mmCIF file of C-alpha atoms in Angstrom:
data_model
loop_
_atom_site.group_PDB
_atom_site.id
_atom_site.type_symbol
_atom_site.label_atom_id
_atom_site.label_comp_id
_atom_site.label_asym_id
_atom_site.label_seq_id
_atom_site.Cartn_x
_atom_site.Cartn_y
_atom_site.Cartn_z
ATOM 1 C CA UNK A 1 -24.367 44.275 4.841
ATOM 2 C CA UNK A 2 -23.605 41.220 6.424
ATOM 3 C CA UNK A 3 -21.956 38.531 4.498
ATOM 4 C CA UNK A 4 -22.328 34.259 5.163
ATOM 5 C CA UNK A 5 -20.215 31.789 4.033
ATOM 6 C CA UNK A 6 -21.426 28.029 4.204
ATOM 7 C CA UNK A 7 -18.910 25.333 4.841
ATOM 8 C CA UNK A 8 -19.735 21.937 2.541
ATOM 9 C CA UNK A 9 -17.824 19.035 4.862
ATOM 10 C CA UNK A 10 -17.686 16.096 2.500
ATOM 11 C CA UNK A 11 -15.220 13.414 1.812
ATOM 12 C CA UNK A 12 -13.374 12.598 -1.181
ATOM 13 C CA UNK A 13 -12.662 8.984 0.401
ATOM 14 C CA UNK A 14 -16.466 8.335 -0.543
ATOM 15 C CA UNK A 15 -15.631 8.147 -4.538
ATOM 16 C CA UNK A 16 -11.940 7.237 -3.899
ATOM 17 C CA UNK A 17 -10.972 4.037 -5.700
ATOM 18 C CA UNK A 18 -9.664 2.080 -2.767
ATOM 19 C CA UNK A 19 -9.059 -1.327 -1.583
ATOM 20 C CA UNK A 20 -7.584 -3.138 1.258
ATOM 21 C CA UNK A 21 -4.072 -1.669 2.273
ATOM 22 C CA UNK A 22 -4.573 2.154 0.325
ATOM 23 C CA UNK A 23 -5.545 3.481 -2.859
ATOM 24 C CA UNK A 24 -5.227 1.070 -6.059
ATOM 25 C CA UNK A 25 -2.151 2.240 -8.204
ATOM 26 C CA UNK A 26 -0.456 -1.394 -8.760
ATOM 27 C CA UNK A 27 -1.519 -2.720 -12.249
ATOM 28 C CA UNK A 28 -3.106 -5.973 -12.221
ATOM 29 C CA UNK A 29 -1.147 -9.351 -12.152
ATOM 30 C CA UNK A 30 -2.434 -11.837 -14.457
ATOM 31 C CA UNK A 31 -3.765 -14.271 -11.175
ATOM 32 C CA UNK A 32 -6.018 -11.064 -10.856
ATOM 33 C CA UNK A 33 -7.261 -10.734 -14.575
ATOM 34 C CA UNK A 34 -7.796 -14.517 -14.446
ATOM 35 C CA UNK A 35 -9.808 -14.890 -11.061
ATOM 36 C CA UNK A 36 -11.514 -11.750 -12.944
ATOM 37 C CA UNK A 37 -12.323 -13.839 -15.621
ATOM 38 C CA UNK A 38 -13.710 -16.625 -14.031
ATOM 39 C CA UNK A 39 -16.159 -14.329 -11.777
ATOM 40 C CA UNK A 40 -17.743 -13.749 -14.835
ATOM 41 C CA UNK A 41 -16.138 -9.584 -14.729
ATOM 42 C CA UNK A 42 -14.868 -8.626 -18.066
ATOM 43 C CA UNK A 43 -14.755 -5.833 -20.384
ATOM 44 C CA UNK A 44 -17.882 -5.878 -22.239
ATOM 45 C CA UNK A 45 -20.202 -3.218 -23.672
ATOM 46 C CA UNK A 46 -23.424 -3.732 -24.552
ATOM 47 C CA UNK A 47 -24.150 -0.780 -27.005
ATOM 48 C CA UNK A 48 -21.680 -2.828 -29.306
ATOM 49 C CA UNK A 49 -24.220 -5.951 -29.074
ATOM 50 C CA UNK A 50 -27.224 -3.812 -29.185
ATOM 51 C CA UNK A 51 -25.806 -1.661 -32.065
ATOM 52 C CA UNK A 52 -24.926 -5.019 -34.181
ATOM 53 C CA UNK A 53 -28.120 -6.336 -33.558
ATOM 54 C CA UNK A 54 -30.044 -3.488 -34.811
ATOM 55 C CA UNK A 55 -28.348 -3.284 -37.828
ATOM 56 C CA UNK A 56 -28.156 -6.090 -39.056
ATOM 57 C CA UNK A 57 -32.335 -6.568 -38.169
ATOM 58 C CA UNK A 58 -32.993 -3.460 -39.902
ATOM 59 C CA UNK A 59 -30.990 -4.374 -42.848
ATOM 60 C CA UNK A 60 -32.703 -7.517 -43.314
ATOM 61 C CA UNK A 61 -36.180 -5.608 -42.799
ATOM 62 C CA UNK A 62 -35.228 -3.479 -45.931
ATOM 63 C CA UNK A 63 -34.288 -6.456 -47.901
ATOM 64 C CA UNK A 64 -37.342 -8.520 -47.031
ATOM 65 C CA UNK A 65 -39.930 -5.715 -46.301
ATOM 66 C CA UNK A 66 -41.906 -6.115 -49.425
ATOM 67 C CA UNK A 67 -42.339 -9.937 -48.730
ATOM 68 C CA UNK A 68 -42.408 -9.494 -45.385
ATOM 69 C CA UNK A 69 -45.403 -6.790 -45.948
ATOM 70 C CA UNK A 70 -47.431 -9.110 -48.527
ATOM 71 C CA UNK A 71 -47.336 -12.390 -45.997
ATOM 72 C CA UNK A 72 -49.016 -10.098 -42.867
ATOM 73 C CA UNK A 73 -51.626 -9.378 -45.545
ATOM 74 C CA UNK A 74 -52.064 -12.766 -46.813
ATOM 75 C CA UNK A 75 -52.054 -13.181 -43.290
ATOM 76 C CA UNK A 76 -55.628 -11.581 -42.695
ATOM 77 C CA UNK A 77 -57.994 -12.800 -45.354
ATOM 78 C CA UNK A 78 -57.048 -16.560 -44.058
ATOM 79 C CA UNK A 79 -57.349 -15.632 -40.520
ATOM 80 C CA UNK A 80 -61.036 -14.051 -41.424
ATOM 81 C CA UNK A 81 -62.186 -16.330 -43.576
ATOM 82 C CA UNK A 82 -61.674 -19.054 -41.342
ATOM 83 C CA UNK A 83 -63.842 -17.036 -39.219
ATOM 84 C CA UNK A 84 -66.699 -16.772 -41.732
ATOM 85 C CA UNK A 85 -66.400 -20.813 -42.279
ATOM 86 C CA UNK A 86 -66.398 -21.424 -38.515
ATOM 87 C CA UNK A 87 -69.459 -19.136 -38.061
ATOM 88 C CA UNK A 88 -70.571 -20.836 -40.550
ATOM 89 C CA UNK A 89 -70.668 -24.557 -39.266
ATOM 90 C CA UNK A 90 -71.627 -23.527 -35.795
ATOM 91 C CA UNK A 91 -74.345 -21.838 -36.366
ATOM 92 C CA UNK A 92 -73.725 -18.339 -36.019
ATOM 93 C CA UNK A 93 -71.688 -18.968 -33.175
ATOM 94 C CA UNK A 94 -67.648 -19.646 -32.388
ATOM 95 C CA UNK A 95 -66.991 -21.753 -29.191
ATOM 96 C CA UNK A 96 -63.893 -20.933 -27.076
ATOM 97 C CA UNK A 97 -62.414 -23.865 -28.299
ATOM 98 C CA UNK A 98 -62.422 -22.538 -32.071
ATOM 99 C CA UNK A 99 -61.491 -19.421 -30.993
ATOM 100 C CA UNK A 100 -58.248 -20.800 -29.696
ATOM 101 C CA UNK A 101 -58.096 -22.845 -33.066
ATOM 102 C CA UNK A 102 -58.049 -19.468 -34.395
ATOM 103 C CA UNK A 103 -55.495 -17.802 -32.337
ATOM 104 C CA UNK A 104 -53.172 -20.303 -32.469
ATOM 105 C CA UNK A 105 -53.117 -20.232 -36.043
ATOM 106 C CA UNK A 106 -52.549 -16.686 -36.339
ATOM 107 C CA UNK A 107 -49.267 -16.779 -33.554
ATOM 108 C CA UNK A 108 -48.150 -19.933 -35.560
ATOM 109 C CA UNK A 109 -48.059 -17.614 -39.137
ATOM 110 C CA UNK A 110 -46.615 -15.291 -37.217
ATOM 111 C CA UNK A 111 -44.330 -16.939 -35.664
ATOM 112 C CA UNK A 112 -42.854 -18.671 -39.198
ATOM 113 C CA UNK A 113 -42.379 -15.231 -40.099
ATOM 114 C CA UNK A 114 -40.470 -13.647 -36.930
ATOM 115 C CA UNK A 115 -38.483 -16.579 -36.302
ATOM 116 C CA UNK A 116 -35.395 -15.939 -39.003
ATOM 117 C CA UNK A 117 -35.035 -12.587 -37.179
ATOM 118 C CA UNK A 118 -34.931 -14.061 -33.551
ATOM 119 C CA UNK A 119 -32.518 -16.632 -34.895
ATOM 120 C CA UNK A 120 -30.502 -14.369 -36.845
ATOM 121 C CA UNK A 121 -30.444 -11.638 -33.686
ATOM 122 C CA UNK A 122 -29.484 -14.360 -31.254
ATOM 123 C CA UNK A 123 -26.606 -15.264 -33.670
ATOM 124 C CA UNK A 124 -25.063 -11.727 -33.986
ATOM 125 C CA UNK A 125 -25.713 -11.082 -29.884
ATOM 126 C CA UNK A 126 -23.622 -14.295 -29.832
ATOM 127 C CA UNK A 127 -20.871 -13.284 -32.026
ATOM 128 C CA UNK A 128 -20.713 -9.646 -30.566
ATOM 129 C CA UNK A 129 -20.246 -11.097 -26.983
ATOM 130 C CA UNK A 130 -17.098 -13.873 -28.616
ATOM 131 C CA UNK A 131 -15.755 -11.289 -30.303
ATOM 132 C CA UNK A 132 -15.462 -9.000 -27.092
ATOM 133 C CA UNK A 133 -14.740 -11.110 -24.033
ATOM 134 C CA UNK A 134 -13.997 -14.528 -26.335
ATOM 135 C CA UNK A 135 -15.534 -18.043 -25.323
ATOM 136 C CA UNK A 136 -15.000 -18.744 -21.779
ATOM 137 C CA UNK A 137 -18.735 -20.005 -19.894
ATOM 138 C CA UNK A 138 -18.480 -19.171 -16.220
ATOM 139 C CA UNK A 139 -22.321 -19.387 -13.805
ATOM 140 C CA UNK A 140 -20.914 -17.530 -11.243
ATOM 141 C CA UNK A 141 -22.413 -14.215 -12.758
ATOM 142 C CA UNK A 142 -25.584 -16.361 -11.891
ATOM 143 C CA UNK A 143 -24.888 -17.430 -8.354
ATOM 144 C CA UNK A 144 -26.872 -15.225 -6.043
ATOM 145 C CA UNK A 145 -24.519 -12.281 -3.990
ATOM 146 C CA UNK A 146 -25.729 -10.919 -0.505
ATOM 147 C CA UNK A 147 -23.598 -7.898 -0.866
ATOM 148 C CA UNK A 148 -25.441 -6.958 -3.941
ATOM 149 C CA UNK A 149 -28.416 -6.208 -1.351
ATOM 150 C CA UNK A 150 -25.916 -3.452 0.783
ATOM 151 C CA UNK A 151 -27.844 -0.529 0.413
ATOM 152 C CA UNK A 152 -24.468 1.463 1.035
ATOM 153 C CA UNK A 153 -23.052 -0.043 -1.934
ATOM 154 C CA UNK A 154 -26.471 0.919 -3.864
ATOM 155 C CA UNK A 155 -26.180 4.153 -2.985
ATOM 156 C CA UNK A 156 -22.181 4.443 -3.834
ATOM 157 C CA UNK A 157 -23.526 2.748 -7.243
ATOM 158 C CA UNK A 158 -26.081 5.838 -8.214
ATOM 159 C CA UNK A 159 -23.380 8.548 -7.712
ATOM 160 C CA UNK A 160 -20.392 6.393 -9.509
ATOM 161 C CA UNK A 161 -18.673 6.762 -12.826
ATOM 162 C CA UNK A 162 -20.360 4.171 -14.219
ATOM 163 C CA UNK A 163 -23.964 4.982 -13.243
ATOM 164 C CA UNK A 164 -22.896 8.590 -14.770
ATOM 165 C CA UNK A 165 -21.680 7.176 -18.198
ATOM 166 C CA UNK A 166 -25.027 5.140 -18.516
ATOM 167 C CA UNK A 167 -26.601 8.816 -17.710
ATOM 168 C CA UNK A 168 -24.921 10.686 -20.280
ATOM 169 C CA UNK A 169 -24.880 7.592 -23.070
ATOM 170 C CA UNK A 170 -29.253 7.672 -22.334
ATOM 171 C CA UNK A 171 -29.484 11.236 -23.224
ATOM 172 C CA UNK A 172 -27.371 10.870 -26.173
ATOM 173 C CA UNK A 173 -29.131 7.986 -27.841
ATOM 174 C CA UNK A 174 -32.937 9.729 -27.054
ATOM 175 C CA UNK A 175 -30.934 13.234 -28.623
ATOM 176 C CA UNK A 176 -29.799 11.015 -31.629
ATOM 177 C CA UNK A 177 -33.402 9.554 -31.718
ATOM 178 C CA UNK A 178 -35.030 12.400 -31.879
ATOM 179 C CA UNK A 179 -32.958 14.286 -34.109
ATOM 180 C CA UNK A 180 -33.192 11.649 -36.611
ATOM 181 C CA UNK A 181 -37.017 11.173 -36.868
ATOM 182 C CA UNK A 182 -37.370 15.231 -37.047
ATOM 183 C CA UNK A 183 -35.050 15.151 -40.344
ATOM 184 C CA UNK A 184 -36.737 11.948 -41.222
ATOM 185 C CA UNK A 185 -40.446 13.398 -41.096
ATOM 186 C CA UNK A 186 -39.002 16.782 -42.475
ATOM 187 C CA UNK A 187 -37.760 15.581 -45.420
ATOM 188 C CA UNK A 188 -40.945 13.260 -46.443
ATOM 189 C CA UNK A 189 -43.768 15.475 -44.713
ATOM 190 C CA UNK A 190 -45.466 15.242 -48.232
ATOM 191 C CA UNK A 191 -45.298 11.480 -48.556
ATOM 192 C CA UNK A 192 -46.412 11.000 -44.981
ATOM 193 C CA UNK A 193 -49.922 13.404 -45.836
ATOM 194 C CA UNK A 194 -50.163 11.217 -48.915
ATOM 195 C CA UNK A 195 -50.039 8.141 -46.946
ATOM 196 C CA UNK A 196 -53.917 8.051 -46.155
ATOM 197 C CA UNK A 197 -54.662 8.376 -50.294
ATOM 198 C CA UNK A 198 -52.307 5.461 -51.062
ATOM 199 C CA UNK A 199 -53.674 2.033 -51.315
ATOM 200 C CA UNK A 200 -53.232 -0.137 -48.040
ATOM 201 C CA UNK A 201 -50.560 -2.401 -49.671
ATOM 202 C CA UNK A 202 -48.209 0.551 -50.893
ATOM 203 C CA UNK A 203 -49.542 2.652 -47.912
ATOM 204 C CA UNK A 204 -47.983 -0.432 -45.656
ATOM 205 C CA UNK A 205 -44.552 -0.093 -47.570
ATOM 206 C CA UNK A 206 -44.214 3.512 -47.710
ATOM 207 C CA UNK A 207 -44.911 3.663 -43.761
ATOM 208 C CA UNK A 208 -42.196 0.437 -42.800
ATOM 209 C CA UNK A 209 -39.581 2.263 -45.596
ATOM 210 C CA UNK A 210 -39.648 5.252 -43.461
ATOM 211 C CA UNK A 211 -39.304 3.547 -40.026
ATOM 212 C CA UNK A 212 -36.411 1.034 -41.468
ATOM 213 C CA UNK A 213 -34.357 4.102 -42.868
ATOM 214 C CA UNK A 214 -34.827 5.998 -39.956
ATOM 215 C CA UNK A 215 -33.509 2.488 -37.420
ATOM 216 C CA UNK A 216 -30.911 2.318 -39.548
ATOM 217 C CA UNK A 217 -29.568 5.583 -39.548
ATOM 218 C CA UNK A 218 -30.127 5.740 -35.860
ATOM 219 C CA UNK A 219 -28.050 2.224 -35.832
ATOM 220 C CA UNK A 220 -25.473 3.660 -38.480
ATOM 221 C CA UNK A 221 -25.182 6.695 -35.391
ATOM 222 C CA UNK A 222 -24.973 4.448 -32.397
ATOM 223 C CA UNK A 223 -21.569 2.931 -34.003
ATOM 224 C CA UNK A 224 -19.811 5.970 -33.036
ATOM 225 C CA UNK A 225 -21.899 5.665 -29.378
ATOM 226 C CA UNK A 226 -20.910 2.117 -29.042
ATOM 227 C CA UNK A 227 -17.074 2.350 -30.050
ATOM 228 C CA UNK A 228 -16.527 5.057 -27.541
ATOM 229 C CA UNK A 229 -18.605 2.745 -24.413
ATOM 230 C CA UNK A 230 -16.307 -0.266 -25.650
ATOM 231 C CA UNK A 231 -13.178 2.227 -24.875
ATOM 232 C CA UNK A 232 -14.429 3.271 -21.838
ATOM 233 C CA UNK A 233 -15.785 -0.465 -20.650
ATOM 234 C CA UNK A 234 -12.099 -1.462 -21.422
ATOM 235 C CA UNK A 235 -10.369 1.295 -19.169
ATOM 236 C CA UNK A 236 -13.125 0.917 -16.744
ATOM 237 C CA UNK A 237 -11.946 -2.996 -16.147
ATOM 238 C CA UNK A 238 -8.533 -1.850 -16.393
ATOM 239 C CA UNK A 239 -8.863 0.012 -13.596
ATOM 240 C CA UNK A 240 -11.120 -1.800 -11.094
ATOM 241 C CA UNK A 241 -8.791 -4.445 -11.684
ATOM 242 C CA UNK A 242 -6.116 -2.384 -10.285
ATOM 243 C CA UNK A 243 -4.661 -3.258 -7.097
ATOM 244 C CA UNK A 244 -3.558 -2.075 -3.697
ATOM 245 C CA UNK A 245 0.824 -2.557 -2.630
ATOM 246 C CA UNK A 246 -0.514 -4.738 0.229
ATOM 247 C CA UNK A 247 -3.079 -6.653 -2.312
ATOM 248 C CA UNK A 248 0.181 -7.520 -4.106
ATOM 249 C CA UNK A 249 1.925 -8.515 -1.127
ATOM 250 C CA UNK A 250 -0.857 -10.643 0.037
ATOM 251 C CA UNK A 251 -1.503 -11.989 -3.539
ATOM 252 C CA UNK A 252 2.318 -13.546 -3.632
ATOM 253 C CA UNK A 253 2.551 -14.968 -0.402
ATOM 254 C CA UNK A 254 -0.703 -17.345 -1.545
ATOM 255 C CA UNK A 255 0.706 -18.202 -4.482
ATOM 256 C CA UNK A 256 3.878 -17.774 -4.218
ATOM 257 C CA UNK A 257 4.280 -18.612 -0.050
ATOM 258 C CA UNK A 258 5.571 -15.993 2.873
ATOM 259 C CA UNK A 259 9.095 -14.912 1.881
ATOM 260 C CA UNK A 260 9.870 -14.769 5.435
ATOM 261 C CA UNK A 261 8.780 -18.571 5.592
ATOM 262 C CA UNK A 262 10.759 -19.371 2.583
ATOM 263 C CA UNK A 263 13.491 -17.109 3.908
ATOM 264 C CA UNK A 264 13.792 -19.676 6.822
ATOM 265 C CA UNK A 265 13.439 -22.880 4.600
ATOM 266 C CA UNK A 266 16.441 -21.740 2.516
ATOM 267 C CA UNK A 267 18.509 -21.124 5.497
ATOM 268 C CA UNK A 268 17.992 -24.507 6.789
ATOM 269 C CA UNK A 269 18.623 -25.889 3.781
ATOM 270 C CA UNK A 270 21.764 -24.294 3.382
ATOM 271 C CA UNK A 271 22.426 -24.892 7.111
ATOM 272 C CA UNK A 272 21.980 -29.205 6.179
ATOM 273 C CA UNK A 273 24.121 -28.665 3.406
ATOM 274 C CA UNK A 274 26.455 -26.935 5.059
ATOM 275 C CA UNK A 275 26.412 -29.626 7.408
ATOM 276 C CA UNK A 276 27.313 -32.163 5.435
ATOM 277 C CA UNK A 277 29.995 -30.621 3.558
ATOM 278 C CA UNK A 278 31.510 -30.336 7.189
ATOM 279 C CA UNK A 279 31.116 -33.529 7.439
ATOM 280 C CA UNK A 280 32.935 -34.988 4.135
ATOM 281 C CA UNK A 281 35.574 -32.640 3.897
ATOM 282 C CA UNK A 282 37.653 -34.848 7.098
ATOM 283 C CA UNK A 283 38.245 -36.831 3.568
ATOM 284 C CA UNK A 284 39.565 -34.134 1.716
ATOM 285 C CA UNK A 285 43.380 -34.592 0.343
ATOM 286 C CA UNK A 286 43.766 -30.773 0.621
ATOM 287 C CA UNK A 287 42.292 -26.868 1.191
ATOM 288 C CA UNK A 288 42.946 -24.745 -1.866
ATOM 289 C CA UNK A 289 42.937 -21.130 -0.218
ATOM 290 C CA UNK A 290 42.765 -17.303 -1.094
ATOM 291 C CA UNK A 291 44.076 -16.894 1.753
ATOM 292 C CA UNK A 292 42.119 -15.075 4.118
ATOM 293 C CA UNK A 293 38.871 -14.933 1.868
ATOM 294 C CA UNK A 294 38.394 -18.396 0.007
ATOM 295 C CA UNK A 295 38.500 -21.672 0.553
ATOM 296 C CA UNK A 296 37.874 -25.242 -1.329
ATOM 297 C CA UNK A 297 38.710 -28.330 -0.488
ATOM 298 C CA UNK A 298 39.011 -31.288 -2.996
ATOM 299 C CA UNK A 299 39.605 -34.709 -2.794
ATOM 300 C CA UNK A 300 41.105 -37.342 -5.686
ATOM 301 C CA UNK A 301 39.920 -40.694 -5.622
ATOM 302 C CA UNK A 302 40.038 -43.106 -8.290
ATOM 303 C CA UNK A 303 37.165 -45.453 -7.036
ATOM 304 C CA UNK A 304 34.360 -42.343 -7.235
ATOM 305 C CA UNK A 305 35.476 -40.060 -9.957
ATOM 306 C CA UNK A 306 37.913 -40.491 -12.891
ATOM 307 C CA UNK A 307 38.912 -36.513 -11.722
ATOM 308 C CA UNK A 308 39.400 -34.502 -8.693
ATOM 309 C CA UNK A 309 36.321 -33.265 -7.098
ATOM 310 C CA UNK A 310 35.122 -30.271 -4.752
ATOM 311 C CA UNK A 311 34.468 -31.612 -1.278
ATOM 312 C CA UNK A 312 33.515 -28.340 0.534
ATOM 313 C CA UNK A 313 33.675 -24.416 -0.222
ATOM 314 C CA UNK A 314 33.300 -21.235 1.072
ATOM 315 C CA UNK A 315 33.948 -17.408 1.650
ATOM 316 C CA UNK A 316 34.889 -15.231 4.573
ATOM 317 C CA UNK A 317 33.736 -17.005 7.893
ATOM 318 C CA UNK A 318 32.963 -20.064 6.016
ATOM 319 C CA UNK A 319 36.224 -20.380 4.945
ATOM 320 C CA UNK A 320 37.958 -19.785 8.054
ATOM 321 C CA UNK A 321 35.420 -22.891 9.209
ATOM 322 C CA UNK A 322 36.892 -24.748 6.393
ATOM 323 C CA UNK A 323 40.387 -23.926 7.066
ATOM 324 C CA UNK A 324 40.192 -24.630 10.956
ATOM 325 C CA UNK A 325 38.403 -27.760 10.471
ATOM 326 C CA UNK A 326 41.485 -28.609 8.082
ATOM 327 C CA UNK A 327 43.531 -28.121 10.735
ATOM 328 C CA UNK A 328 41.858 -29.737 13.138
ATOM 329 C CA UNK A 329 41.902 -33.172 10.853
ATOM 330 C CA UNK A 330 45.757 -32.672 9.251
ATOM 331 C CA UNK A 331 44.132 -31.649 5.921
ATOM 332 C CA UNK A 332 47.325 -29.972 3.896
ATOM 333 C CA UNK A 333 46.007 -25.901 3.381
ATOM 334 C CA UNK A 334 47.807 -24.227 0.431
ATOM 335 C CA UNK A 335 47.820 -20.930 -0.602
ATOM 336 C CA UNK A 336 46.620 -20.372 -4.751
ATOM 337 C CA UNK A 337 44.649 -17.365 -4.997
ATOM 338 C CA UNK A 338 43.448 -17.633 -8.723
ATOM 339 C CA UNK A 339 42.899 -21.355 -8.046
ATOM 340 C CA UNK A 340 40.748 -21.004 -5.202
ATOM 341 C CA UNK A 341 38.860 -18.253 -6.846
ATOM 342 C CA UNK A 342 38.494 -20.234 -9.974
ATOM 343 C CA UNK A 343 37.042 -23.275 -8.247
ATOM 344 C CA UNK A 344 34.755 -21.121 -6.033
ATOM 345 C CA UNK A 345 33.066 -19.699 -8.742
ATOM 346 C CA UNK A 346 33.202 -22.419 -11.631
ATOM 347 C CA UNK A 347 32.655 -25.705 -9.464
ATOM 348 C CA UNK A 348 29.855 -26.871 -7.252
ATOM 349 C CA UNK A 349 30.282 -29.206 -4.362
ATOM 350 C CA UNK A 350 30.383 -32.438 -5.482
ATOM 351 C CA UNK A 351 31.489 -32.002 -8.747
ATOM 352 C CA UNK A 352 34.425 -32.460 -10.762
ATOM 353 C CA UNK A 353 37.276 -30.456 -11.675
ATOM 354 C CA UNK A 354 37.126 -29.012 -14.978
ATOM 355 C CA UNK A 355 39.458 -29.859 -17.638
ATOM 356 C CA UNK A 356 41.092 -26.428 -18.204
ATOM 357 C CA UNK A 357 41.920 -26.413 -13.958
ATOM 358 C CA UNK A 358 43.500 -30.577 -14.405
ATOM 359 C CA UNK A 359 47.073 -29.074 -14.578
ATOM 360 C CA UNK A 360 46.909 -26.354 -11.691
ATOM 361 C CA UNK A 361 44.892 -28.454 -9.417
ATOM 362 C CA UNK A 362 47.471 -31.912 -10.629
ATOM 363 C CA UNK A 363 50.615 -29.084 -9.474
ATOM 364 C CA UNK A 364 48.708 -28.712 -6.341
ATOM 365 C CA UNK A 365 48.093 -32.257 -5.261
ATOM 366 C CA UNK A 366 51.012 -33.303 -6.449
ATOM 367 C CA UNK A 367 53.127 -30.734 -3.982
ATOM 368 C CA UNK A 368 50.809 -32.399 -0.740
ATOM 369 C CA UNK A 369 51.354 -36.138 -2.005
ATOM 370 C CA UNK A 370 55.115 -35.115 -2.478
ATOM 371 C CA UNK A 371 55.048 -33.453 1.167
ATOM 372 C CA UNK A 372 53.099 -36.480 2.813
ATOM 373 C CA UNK A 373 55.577 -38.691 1.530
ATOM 374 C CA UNK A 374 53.510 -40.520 -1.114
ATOM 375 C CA UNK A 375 55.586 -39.831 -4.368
#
């Protein structure tokens, strides 16, 4: 018997998490979290809002459900018998005008009555958003985004991690549902078959028991749901944040400028500088050398400085610069190596000599002034 294999071509690049310049492995700088930020992308989960908000709704239901039960039935005897009276005084009839009278007055009790559970539902929505992503108003979420309309990206959207969690969190909320109105219903079948004997007021309080203790255990349940989407929210950010070698590189040469271009900026600065000190050290009273691989010249006058001072340095082919242009101007060279190495590394150009090197460098100008004839 004949056998047929089928060959699948697909590519892995299409759920690859990649960027400009390769696949994302950099962690995120903190330009990136912030710019983040401010688009209004940040680690949120909504099951922890919607969780929060159930409970604490449901747990004010089973505090106020025997007022809350009374007040709807007040509700209808006023509604009807300002019926009856309007029937009444017109005749038989009730104009659209009353009958708007009438309906407004029923929204209006009902209203009074819902409104301390939108307020206190808005307030814990509020909190549960602070609390995750803390208080930082952006608009750009707002701003309208062409690229949202890509149906490429659409499609990329239905078959991505994400789209997958929402699946799987769906099914488990309508499993945890489900499950918890079956043992709800199994445990007070009797009550619920005694529910059409019961008078309507205990009737009404038996039936909105039952549905507040089954929200709240399905609440209670969707704590567990909503830590674990919270996790995975956080990781989730963590990771789309993530960025590409070359998004690095890019990112630092905005804020930080080219390193090639600020490569060349040093080296002209130290070219200027090294200028200059070319130029000054014709006033130097002498060339402190290693011999072959430092140089510093310093200079003693009593009108700038109270102490010697550094007029020039420098190492290898620097210092043979130094030393030639020494020559060249009749600038005494002499030979200290722990000297010169002292003053290369501990003194800047320009500065002065430190006390602890007064008495070598002293020795040292001393010997030139003593060979020019001075002392």
């Amino acid at each position: 018997m004949a056998e047929y294999k089928t060959l699948l071509a697909y590519r892995l690049q299409f759920f690859a998490k990649d960027g400009p310049g390769g696949e994302k492995t950099e962690e995120p700088t903190q330009k990136k979290i912030d710019d983040s930020r401010k688009e209004g992308q940040v680690a949120k989960s909504k099951e922890v809002t919607s969780t929060l908000t159930l409970i604490t709704l449901f747990t004010m239901l089973k505090i106020w459900i025997s007022t809350l039960g009374k007040q709807l039935l007040e509700l209808f005897p006023g509604y009807y018998g300002r019926m009856a009276e309007y029937v009444t005084l017109e005749g038989g009839r009730i104009s659209t005008r009353t009958f708007s009278s009438l309906i407004s007055f029923t929204l209006q009790r009902i209203a009074v009555l819902i409104l301390p559970f939108l307020l206190i539902g808005f307030v814990v929505c509020f909190v549960a958003d602070l609390v995750q992503v803390k208080w930082k108003p952006t608009t750009k979420p707002l701003q309208p985004k062409f690229s949202k309309l890509n149906p490429i990206s659409g499609v990329k959207k239905l078959f991505s991690l994400q789209s997958l969690v929402e699946l799987l969190k769906s099914l488990i909320k309508i499993a945890i549902i489900i499950i918890v109105i079956y043992n709800e219903f199994k445990e007070k079948w009797q009550t619920v078959l005694l529910v059409y004997q019961m008078p309507l007021m205990q009737a009404v309080l038996t039936a909105g028991d039952m549905l507040i203790n089954i929200g709240f255990k399905i609440s209670m349940i969707f704590i567990v749901v909503a830590a674990a989407d919270y996790i995975f929210q956080r990781w989730k950010h963590h990771e789309d944040l993530k960025m590409t070698k070359q998004e690095v590189k890019d990112e630092f040469k905005n804020t930080e400028g080219d390193p090639q271009i600020k490569g060349k900026i040093r080296q002209r600065m130290m070219e200027a500088s090294r200028r200059r000190m070319m130029q000054d050290l014709p006033k130097a009273d002498v060339v402190i050398t290693n011999p072959t691989h430092y140089a510093v010249a310093v200079r003693y006058d009593t009108s700038i400085a109270d102490a010697p001072f550094v007029v020039a340095k420098g190492v290898d082919y620097l210092a043979q610069k130094i030393k030639e242009a020494a020559k060249e101007h009749h600038i005494e060279i002499m030979e200290n190596k722990p000297l010169a190495r002292s003053l290369y590394a501990n003194v800047e150009i320009g500065e002065q000599i430190p006390q602890e090197l007064y008495v070598a460098v002293a020795e040292v100008l001393a010997a030139v002034y003593r060979a020019q004839g001075k002392i």
